[in-house]
mmCIF file with all atom_site columns, C-alpha atoms and ligand atoms in Angstrom:
data_model
loop_
_atom_site.group_PDB
_atom_site.id
_atom_site.type_symbol
_atom_site.label_atom_id
_atom_site.label_alt_id
_atom_site.label_comp_id
_atom_site.label_asym_id
_atom_site.label_entity_id
_atom_site.label_seq_id
_atom_site.pdbx_PDB_ins_code
_atom_site.Cartn_x
_atom_site.Cartn_y
_atom_site.Cartn_z
_atom_site.occupancy
_atom_site.B_iso_or_equiv
_atom_site.pdbx_formal_charge
_atom_site.auth_seq_id
_atom_site.auth_comp_id
_atom_site.auth_asym_id
_atom_site.auth_atom_id
_atom_site.pdbx_PDB_model_num
ATOM   1   C  CA  . UNK A 1 1   ? -0.344  -0.118 0.424  1.00 96.00 ? 1   UNK A CA  1
ATOM   2   C  CA  . UNK A 1 2   ? 1.021   3.230  -0.476 1.00 98.00 ? 2   UNK A CA  1
ATOM   3   C  CA  . UNK A 1 3   ? 2.865   5.697  1.860  1.00 98.00 ? 3   UNK A CA  1
ATOM   4   C  CA  . UNK A 1 4   ? 2.457   9.442  2.538  1.00 98.00 ? 4   UNK A CA  1
ATOM   5   C  CA  . UNK A 1 5   ? 4.427   12.526 4.202  1.00 98.00 ? 5   UNK A CA  1
ATOM   6   C  CA  . UNK A 1 6   ? 1.588   14.978 5.612  1.00 99.00 ? 6   UNK A CA  1
ATOM   7   C  CA  . UNK A 1 7   ? 2.519   17.843 7.645  1.00 99.00 ? 7   UNK A CA  1
ATOM   8   C  CA  . UNK A 1 8   ? -0.524  19.767 9.697  1.00 99.00 ? 8   UNK A CA  1
ATOM   9   C  CA  . UNK A 1 9   ? 1.469   23.005 10.103 1.00 98.00 ? 9   UNK A CA  1
ATOM   10  C  CA  . UNK A 1 10  ? 1.947   25.254 12.228 1.00 98.00 ? 10  UNK A CA  1
ATOM   11  C  CA  . UNK A 1 11  ? -0.942  27.861 11.736 1.00 98.00 ? 11  UNK A CA  1
ATOM   12  C  CA  . UNK A 1 12  ? -3.438  24.533 11.661 1.00 98.00 ? 12  UNK A CA  1
ATOM   13  C  CA  . UNK A 1 13  ? -1.751  24.063 15.051 1.00 98.00 ? 13  UNK A CA  1
ATOM   14  C  CA  . UNK A 1 14  ? -1.601  27.876 16.710 1.00 98.00 ? 14  UNK A CA  1
ATOM   15  C  CA  . UNK A 1 15  ? -5.575  27.862 15.897 1.00 98.00 ? 15  UNK A CA  1
ATOM   16  C  CA  . UNK A 1 16  ? -6.778  24.144 17.390 1.00 98.00 ? 16  UNK A CA  1
ATOM   17  C  CA  . UNK A 1 17  ? -8.063  23.007 14.363 1.00 98.00 ? 17  UNK A CA  1
ATOM   18  C  CA  . UNK A 1 18  ? -5.644  19.445 14.422 1.00 98.00 ? 18  UNK A CA  1
ATOM   19  C  CA  . UNK A 1 19  ? -8.162  17.554 14.826 1.00 98.00 ? 19  UNK A CA  1
ATOM   20  C  CA  . UNK A 1 20  ? -10.727 18.909 12.540 1.00 98.00 ? 20  UNK A CA  1
ATOM   21  C  CA  . UNK A 1 21  ? -7.518  18.607 9.962  1.00 98.00 ? 21  UNK A CA  1
ATOM   22  C  CA  . UNK A 1 22  ? -6.916  14.227 10.886 1.00 98.00 ? 22  UNK A CA  1
ATOM   23  C  CA  . UNK A 1 23  ? -11.665 14.008 11.108 1.00 98.00 ? 23  UNK A CA  1
ATOM   24  C  CA  . UNK A 1 24  ? -11.194 15.565 7.478  1.00 98.00 ? 24  UNK A CA  1
ATOM   25  C  CA  . UNK A 1 25  ? -7.308  12.890 7.303  1.00 99.00 ? 25  UNK A CA  1
ATOM   26  C  CA  . UNK A 1 26  ? -9.270  9.870  8.537  1.00 98.00 ? 26  UNK A CA  1
ATOM   27  C  CA  . UNK A 1 27  ? -12.916 9.888  5.945  1.00 98.00 ? 27  UNK A CA  1
ATOM   28  C  CA  . UNK A 1 28  ? -11.019 10.184 2.772  1.00 98.00 ? 28  UNK A CA  1
ATOM   29  C  CA  . UNK A 1 29  ? -10.055 6.877  4.003  1.00 98.00 ? 29  UNK A CA  1
ATOM   30  C  CA  . UNK A 1 30  ? -6.496  6.791  5.453  1.00 98.00 ? 30  UNK A CA  1
ATOM   31  C  CA  . UNK A 1 31  ? -4.841  4.650  7.624  1.00 98.00 ? 31  UNK A CA  1
ATOM   32  C  CA  . UNK A 1 32  ? -2.171  7.040  9.644  1.00 98.00 ? 32  UNK A CA  1
ATOM   33  C  CA  . UNK A 1 33  ? 1.360   4.997  10.506 1.00 98.00 ? 33  UNK A CA  1
ATOM   34  C  CA  . UNK A 1 34  ? 2.994   7.246  12.068 1.00 98.00 ? 34  UNK A CA  1
ATOM   35  C  CA  . UNK A 1 35  ? 2.537   10.906 13.620 1.00 98.00 ? 35  UNK A CA  1
ATOM   36  C  CA  . UNK A 1 36  ? 4.241   12.764 16.203 1.00 98.00 ? 36  UNK A CA  1
ATOM   37  C  CA  . UNK A 1 37  ? 3.971   16.449 17.323 1.00 98.00 ? 37  UNK A CA  1
ATOM   38  C  CA  . UNK A 1 38  ? 7.517   18.135 17.321 1.00 98.00 ? 38  UNK A CA  1
ATOM   39  C  CA  . UNK A 1 39  ? 9.160   21.687 15.966 1.00 98.00 ? 39  UNK A CA  1
ATOM   40  C  CA  . UNK A 1 40  ? 11.847  21.692 12.669 1.00 98.00 ? 40  UNK A CA  1
ATOM   41  C  CA  . UNK A 1 41  ? 15.202  23.543 13.183 1.00 98.00 ? 41  UNK A CA  1
ATOM   42  C  CA  . UNK A 1 42  ? 16.255  25.267 11.312 1.00 98.00 ? 42  UNK A CA  1
ATOM   43  C  CA  . UNK A 1 43  ? 18.897  22.676 9.614  1.00 98.00 ? 43  UNK A CA  1
ATOM   44  C  CA  . UNK A 1 44  ? 15.661  20.208 9.419  1.00 98.00 ? 44  UNK A CA  1
ATOM   45  C  CA  . UNK A 1 45  ? 13.424  23.075 7.694  1.00 98.00 ? 45  UNK A CA  1
ATOM   46  C  CA  . UNK A 1 46  ? 15.879  23.519 4.531  1.00 98.00 ? 46  UNK A CA  1
ATOM   47  C  CA  . UNK A 1 47  ? 16.711  19.728 5.053  1.00 98.00 ? 47  UNK A CA  1
ATOM   48  C  CA  . UNK A 1 48  ? 12.689  19.838 4.475  1.00 98.00 ? 48  UNK A CA  1
ATOM   49  C  CA  . UNK A 1 49  ? 12.170  22.528 1.190  1.00 98.00 ? 49  UNK A CA  1
ATOM   50  C  CA  . UNK A 1 50  ? 15.473  22.305 -0.881 1.00 97.00 ? 50  UNK A CA  1
ATOM   51  C  CA  . UNK A 1 51  ? 14.314  21.604 -3.207 1.00 95.00 ? 51  UNK A CA  1
ATOM   52  C  CA  . UNK A 1 52  ? 12.843  25.605 -2.693 1.00 97.00 ? 52  UNK A CA  1
ATOM   53  C  CA  . UNK A 1 53  ? 16.084  27.377 -2.010 1.00 97.00 ? 53  UNK A CA  1
ATOM   54  C  CA  . UNK A 1 54  ? 16.871  30.285 -4.241 1.00 96.00 ? 54  UNK A CA  1
ATOM   55  C  CA  . UNK A 1 55  ? 12.677  30.972 -4.561 1.00 98.00 ? 55  UNK A CA  1
ATOM   56  C  CA  . UNK A 1 56  ? 11.801  34.063 -2.995 1.00 97.00 ? 56  UNK A CA  1
ATOM   57  C  CA  . UNK A 1 57  ? 9.817   32.751 -0.740 1.00 98.00 ? 57  UNK A CA  1
ATOM   58  C  CA  . UNK A 1 58  ? 12.196  30.247 0.258  1.00 98.00 ? 58  UNK A CA  1
ATOM   59  C  CA  . UNK A 1 59  ? 13.257  32.559 3.888  1.00 98.00 ? 59  UNK A CA  1
ATOM   60  C  CA  . UNK A 1 60  ? 9.725   32.914 4.909  1.00 98.00 ? 60  UNK A CA  1
ATOM   61  C  CA  . UNK A 1 61  ? 8.973   29.524 4.381  1.00 98.00 ? 61  UNK A CA  1
ATOM   62  C  CA  . UNK A 1 62  ? 11.923  28.954 6.454  1.00 98.00 ? 62  UNK A CA  1
ATOM   63  C  CA  . UNK A 1 63  ? 11.058  31.316 8.924  1.00 98.00 ? 63  UNK A CA  1
ATOM   64  C  CA  . UNK A 1 64  ? 6.983   30.507 8.654  1.00 98.00 ? 64  UNK A CA  1
ATOM   65  C  CA  . UNK A 1 65  ? 7.651   26.064 9.538  1.00 98.00 ? 65  UNK A CA  1
ATOM   66  C  CA  . UNK A 1 66  ? 10.135  26.710 12.428 1.00 98.00 ? 66  UNK A CA  1
ATOM   67  C  CA  . UNK A 1 67  ? 7.512   29.406 14.130 1.00 98.00 ? 67  UNK A CA  1
ATOM   68  C  CA  . UNK A 1 68  ? 5.970   26.939 16.724 1.00 98.00 ? 68  UNK A CA  1
ATOM   69  C  CA  . UNK A 1 69  ? 4.128   23.418 16.309 1.00 98.00 ? 69  UNK A CA  1
ATOM   70  C  CA  . UNK A 1 70  ? 3.380   20.494 13.618 1.00 99.00 ? 70  UNK A CA  1
ATOM   71  C  CA  . UNK A 1 71  ? 2.036   17.723 13.099 1.00 99.00 ? 71  UNK A CA  1
ATOM   72  C  CA  . UNK A 1 72  ? 3.836   14.928 10.199 1.00 99.00 ? 72  UNK A CA  1
ATOM   73  C  CA  . UNK A 1 73  ? 1.949   11.687 10.010 1.00 98.00 ? 73  UNK A CA  1
ATOM   74  C  CA  . UNK A 1 74  ? 3.159   8.578  7.771  1.00 98.00 ? 74  UNK A CA  1
ATOM   75  C  CA  . UNK A 1 75  ? -0.364  8.527  5.669  1.00 99.00 ? 75  UNK A CA  1
ATOM   76  C  CA  . UNK A 1 76  ? -1.480  5.458  3.901  1.00 98.00 ? 76  UNK A CA  1
ATOM   77  C  CA  . UNK A 1 77  ? -3.883  4.807  1.688  1.00 98.00 ? 77  UNK A CA  1
ATOM   78  C  CA  . UNK A 1 78  ? -4.458  2.942  -2.895 1.00 98.00 ? 78  UNK A CA  1
ATOM   79  C  CA  . UNK A 1 79  ? -3.520  5.245  -4.474 1.00 98.00 ? 79  UNK A CA  1
ATOM   80  C  CA  . UNK A 1 80  ? -2.145  7.478  -0.896 1.00 98.00 ? 80  UNK A CA  1
ATOM   81  C  CA  . UNK A 1 81  ? 0.518   10.725 -2.701 1.00 98.00 ? 81  UNK A CA  1
ATOM   82  C  CA  . UNK A 1 82  ? -2.560  12.095 -5.726 1.00 98.00 ? 82  UNK A CA  1
ATOM   83  C  CA  . UNK A 1 83  ? -4.914  11.036 -2.822 1.00 98.00 ? 83  UNK A CA  1
ATOM   84  C  CA  . UNK A 1 84  ? -3.579  12.796 -0.691 1.00 98.00 ? 84  UNK A CA  1
ATOM   85  C  CA  . UNK A 1 85  ? -3.112  16.116 -2.546 1.00 98.00 ? 85  UNK A CA  1
ATOM   86  C  CA  . UNK A 1 86  ? -6.379  16.078 -3.704 1.00 98.00 ? 86  UNK A CA  1
ATOM   87  C  CA  . UNK A 1 87  ? -7.872  16.356 0.151  1.00 98.00 ? 87  UNK A CA  1
ATOM   88  C  CA  . UNK A 1 88  ? -5.969  19.262 0.301  1.00 98.00 ? 88  UNK A CA  1
ATOM   89  C  CA  . UNK A 1 89  ? -5.790  21.471 -2.424 1.00 98.00 ? 89  UNK A CA  1
ATOM   90  C  CA  . UNK A 1 90  ? -3.929  23.689 -4.227 1.00 98.00 ? 90  UNK A CA  1
ATOM   91  C  CA  . UNK A 1 91  ? -0.807  26.012 -2.950 1.00 98.00 ? 91  UNK A CA  1
ATOM   92  C  CA  . UNK A 1 92  ? -3.033  29.242 -2.795 1.00 98.00 ? 92  UNK A CA  1
ATOM   93  C  CA  . UNK A 1 93  ? -6.216  27.923 -1.460 1.00 98.00 ? 93  UNK A CA  1
ATOM   94  C  CA  . UNK A 1 94  ? -7.984  30.958 -3.288 1.00 98.00 ? 94  UNK A CA  1
ATOM   95  C  CA  . UNK A 1 95  ? -7.894  28.646 -5.786 1.00 98.00 ? 95  UNK A CA  1
ATOM   96  C  CA  . UNK A 1 96  ? -8.274  24.846 -4.170 1.00 98.00 ? 96  UNK A CA  1
ATOM   97  C  CA  . UNK A 1 97  ? -10.807 23.225 -5.091 1.00 98.00 ? 97  UNK A CA  1
ATOM   98  C  CA  . UNK A 1 98  ? -14.372 23.376 -2.676 1.00 98.00 ? 98  UNK A CA  1
ATOM   99  C  CA  . UNK A 1 99  ? -14.272 20.673 0.597  1.00 97.00 ? 99  UNK A CA  1
ATOM   100 C  CA  . UNK A 1 100 ? -9.925  20.593 0.233  1.00 98.00 ? 100 UNK A CA  1
ATOM   101 C  CA  . UNK A 1 101 ? -8.362  20.973 3.463  1.00 98.00 ? 101 UNK A CA  1
ATOM   102 C  CA  . UNK A 1 102 ? -6.802  23.697 2.304  1.00 98.00 ? 102 UNK A CA  1
ATOM   103 C  CA  . UNK A 1 103 ? -10.332 25.999 1.076  1.00 98.00 ? 103 UNK A CA  1
ATOM   104 C  CA  . UNK A 1 104 ? -11.614 25.226 4.603  1.00 98.00 ? 104 UNK A CA  1
ATOM   105 C  CA  . UNK A 1 105 ? -8.371  26.150 6.066  1.00 98.00 ? 105 UNK A CA  1
ATOM   106 C  CA  . UNK A 1 106 ? -5.820  27.457 5.160  1.00 98.00 ? 106 UNK A CA  1
ATOM   107 C  CA  . UNK A 1 107 ? -4.950  31.578 6.063  1.00 98.00 ? 107 UNK A CA  1
ATOM   108 C  CA  . UNK A 1 108 ? -3.024  32.062 2.670  1.00 98.00 ? 108 UNK A CA  1
ATOM   109 C  CA  . UNK A 1 109 ? -0.594  31.128 0.037  1.00 98.00 ? 109 UNK A CA  1
ATOM   110 C  CA  . UNK A 1 110 ? 1.730   30.651 1.772  1.00 98.00 ? 110 UNK A CA  1
ATOM   111 C  CA  . UNK A 1 111 ? 0.133   30.270 5.439  1.00 98.00 ? 111 UNK A CA  1
ATOM   112 C  CA  . UNK A 1 112 ? -1.847  26.992 4.185  1.00 98.00 ? 112 UNK A CA  1
ATOM   113 C  CA  . UNK A 1 113 ? -1.573  24.540 6.775  1.00 98.00 ? 113 UNK A CA  1
ATOM   114 C  CA  . UNK A 1 114 ? -1.105  21.939 5.663  1.00 98.00 ? 114 UNK A CA  1
ATOM   115 C  CA  . UNK A 1 115 ? 2.434   20.003 2.786  1.00 98.00 ? 115 UNK A CA  1
ATOM   116 C  CA  . UNK A 1 116 ? 1.468   17.090 0.733  1.00 98.00 ? 116 UNK A CA  1
ATOM   117 C  CA  . UNK A 1 117 ? 4.546   14.842 -0.513 1.00 98.00 ? 117 UNK A CA  1
ATOM   118 C  CA  . UNK A 1 118 ? 4.065   15.836 -4.606 1.00 98.00 ? 118 UNK A CA  1
ATOM   119 C  CA  . UNK A 1 119 ? 6.200   12.129 -5.930 1.00 98.00 ? 119 UNK A CA  1
ATOM   120 C  CA  . UNK A 1 120 ? 7.054   8.883  -4.793 1.00 98.00 ? 120 UNK A CA  1
ATOM   121 C  CA  . UNK A 1 121 ? 10.539  9.745  -4.495 1.00 98.00 ? 121 UNK A CA  1
ATOM   122 C  CA  . UNK A 1 122 ? 9.705   12.922 -2.669 1.00 97.00 ? 122 UNK A CA  1
ATOM   123 C  CA  . UNK A 1 123 ? 7.188   10.639 -0.620 1.00 98.00 ? 123 UNK A CA  1
ATOM   124 C  CA  . UNK A 1 124 ? 10.257  7.525  0.769  1.00 98.00 ? 124 UNK A CA  1
ATOM   125 C  CA  . UNK A 1 125 ? 12.507  11.626 0.934  1.00 97.00 ? 125 UNK A CA  1
ATOM   126 C  CA  . UNK A 1 126 ? 10.471  13.102 3.568  1.00 98.00 ? 126 UNK A CA  1
ATOM   127 C  CA  . UNK A 1 127 ? 9.732   10.469 5.548  1.00 98.00 ? 127 UNK A CA  1
ATOM   128 C  CA  . UNK A 1 128 ? 13.441  9.127  6.510  1.00 98.00 ? 128 UNK A CA  1
ATOM   129 C  CA  . UNK A 1 129 ? 13.788  13.087 6.613  1.00 98.00 ? 129 UNK A CA  1
ATOM   130 C  CA  . UNK A 1 130 ? 11.032  13.225 9.593  1.00 98.00 ? 130 UNK A CA  1
ATOM   131 C  CA  . UNK A 1 131 ? 10.623  9.801  11.349 1.00 98.00 ? 131 UNK A CA  1
ATOM   132 C  CA  . UNK A 1 132 ? 14.213  8.407  9.902  1.00 95.00 ? 132 UNK A CA  1
ATOM   133 C  CA  . UNK A 1 133 ? 14.139  4.438  8.263  1.00 78.00 ? 133 UNK A CA  1
HETATM 134 P  P1  . IDP B 2 .   ? 2.774   22.425 -1.935 1.00 63.95 ? 201 IDP B P1  1
HETATM 135 O  O1  . IDP B 2 .   ? 2.800   23.168 -0.301 1.00 63.95 ? 201 IDP B O1  1
HETATM 136 O  O2  . IDP B 2 .   ? 1.814   23.014 -3.073 1.00 63.95 ? 201 IDP B O2  1
HETATM 137 O  O3  . IDP B 2 .   ? 3.489   21.698 -1.916 1.00 63.95 ? 201 IDP B O3  1
HETATM 138 P  P2  . IDP B 2 .   ? 4.611   24.333 -2.500 1.00 63.95 ? 201 IDP B P2  1
HETATM 139 O  O4  . IDP B 2 .   ? 5.115   24.550 -4.775 1.00 63.95 ? 201 IDP B O4  1
HETATM 140 O  O5  . IDP B 2 .   ? 6.125   22.808 -2.907 1.00 63.95 ? 201 IDP B O5  1
HETATM 141 O  O6  . IDP B 2 .   ? 3.583   23.399 -2.186 1.00 63.95 ? 201 IDP B O6  1
HETATM 142 O  O7  . IDP B 2 .   ? 5.494   25.602 -1.536 1.00 63.95 ? 201 IDP B O7  1
HETATM 143 C  C1  . IDP B 2 .   ? 5.855   24.778 -0.545 1.00 63.95 ? 201 IDP B C1  1
HETATM 144 C  C2  . IDP B 2 .   ? 5.069   26.733 0.694  1.00 63.95 ? 201 IDP B C2  1
HETATM 145 O  O8  . IDP B 2 .   ? 6.663   27.106 0.057  1.00 63.95 ? 201 IDP B O8  1
HETATM 146 C  C3  . IDP B 2 .   ? 4.326   25.912 0.592  1.00 63.95 ? 201 IDP B C3  1
HETATM 147 O  O9  . IDP B 2 .   ? 2.468   25.030 0.484  1.00 63.95 ? 201 IDP B O9  1
HETATM 148 C  C4  . IDP B 2 .   ? 3.554   27.134 0.896  1.00 63.95 ? 201 IDP B C4  1
HETATM 149 O  O10 . IDP B 2 .   ? 3.550   27.011 1.735  1.00 63.95 ? 201 IDP B O10 1
HETATM 150 C  C5  . IDP B 2 .   ? 4.850   28.012 -0.259 1.00 63.95 ? 201 IDP B C5  1
HETATM 151 N  N1  . IDP B 2 .   ? 4.792   28.622 -1.435 1.00 63.95 ? 201 IDP B N1  1
HETATM 152 C  C6  . IDP B 2 .   ? 4.810   27.924 -1.674 1.00 63.95 ? 201 IDP B C6  1
HETATM 153 N  N2  . IDP B 2 .   ? 4.807   29.393 -2.995 1.00 63.95 ? 201 IDP B N2  1
HETATM 154 C  C7  . IDP B 2 .   ? 5.001   30.453 -2.969 1.00 63.95 ? 201 IDP B C7  1
HETATM 155 C  C8  . IDP B 2 .   ? 5.001   32.095 -2.108 1.00 63.95 ? 201 IDP B C8  1
HETATM 156 O  O11 . IDP B 2 .   ? 3.962   32.304 -4.039 1.00 63.95 ? 201 IDP B O11 1
HETATM 157 N  N3  . IDP B 2 .   ? 4.521   32.749 -1.858 1.00 63.95 ? 201 IDP B N3  1
HETATM 158 C  C9  . IDP B 2 .   ? 4.962   32.651 -0.202 1.00 63.95 ? 201 IDP B C9  1
HETATM 159 N  N4  . IDP B 2 .   ? 4.910   30.902 0.375  1.00 63.95 ? 201 IDP B N4  1
HETATM 160 C  C10 . IDP B 2 .   ? 4.480   30.256 -1.068 1.00 63.95 ? 201 IDP B C10 1
HETATM 161 MG MG1 . MG  B 3 .   ? 5.066   21.332 -2.592 1.00 63.95 ? 202 MG  B MG1 1
#
């Protein structure tokens, strides 16, 4: 069964909506295989988001992701990667489909409440960065 890496980002943890987001994940048929509340160090955030290094929003992204606790989850489902990307909706909540996590809960394109791996290779890589091998 396919696995993906999900993060509930600091803006959502701070607003006490961890439970609402996890309810949406479970209601969509995902099984939680691993879960932890943690705070990303600057080093970890930079490693996790290395693909965005050099972009204009990179520093803002690192400051945001290290600003408070996050919840990290390994989710399992058939086609988990694509299915979870569909459940979270597009990066910018303004263009996200109705009833997606970002449409319902994201503040804006920067503070968008959740992360989801976008490919099999990135899912494997991200799971090992956060949970180890
Ligand atoms: P994704 O989270 O939908 O995969 P990415 O393009 O991989 O989106 O960007 C990673 C994260 O960086 C986003 O979720 C968001 O928090 C932030 N981000 C992306 N694009 C922008 C932007 O144009 N301005 C500010 N923040 C952005
Ligand atoms: Mg991405």
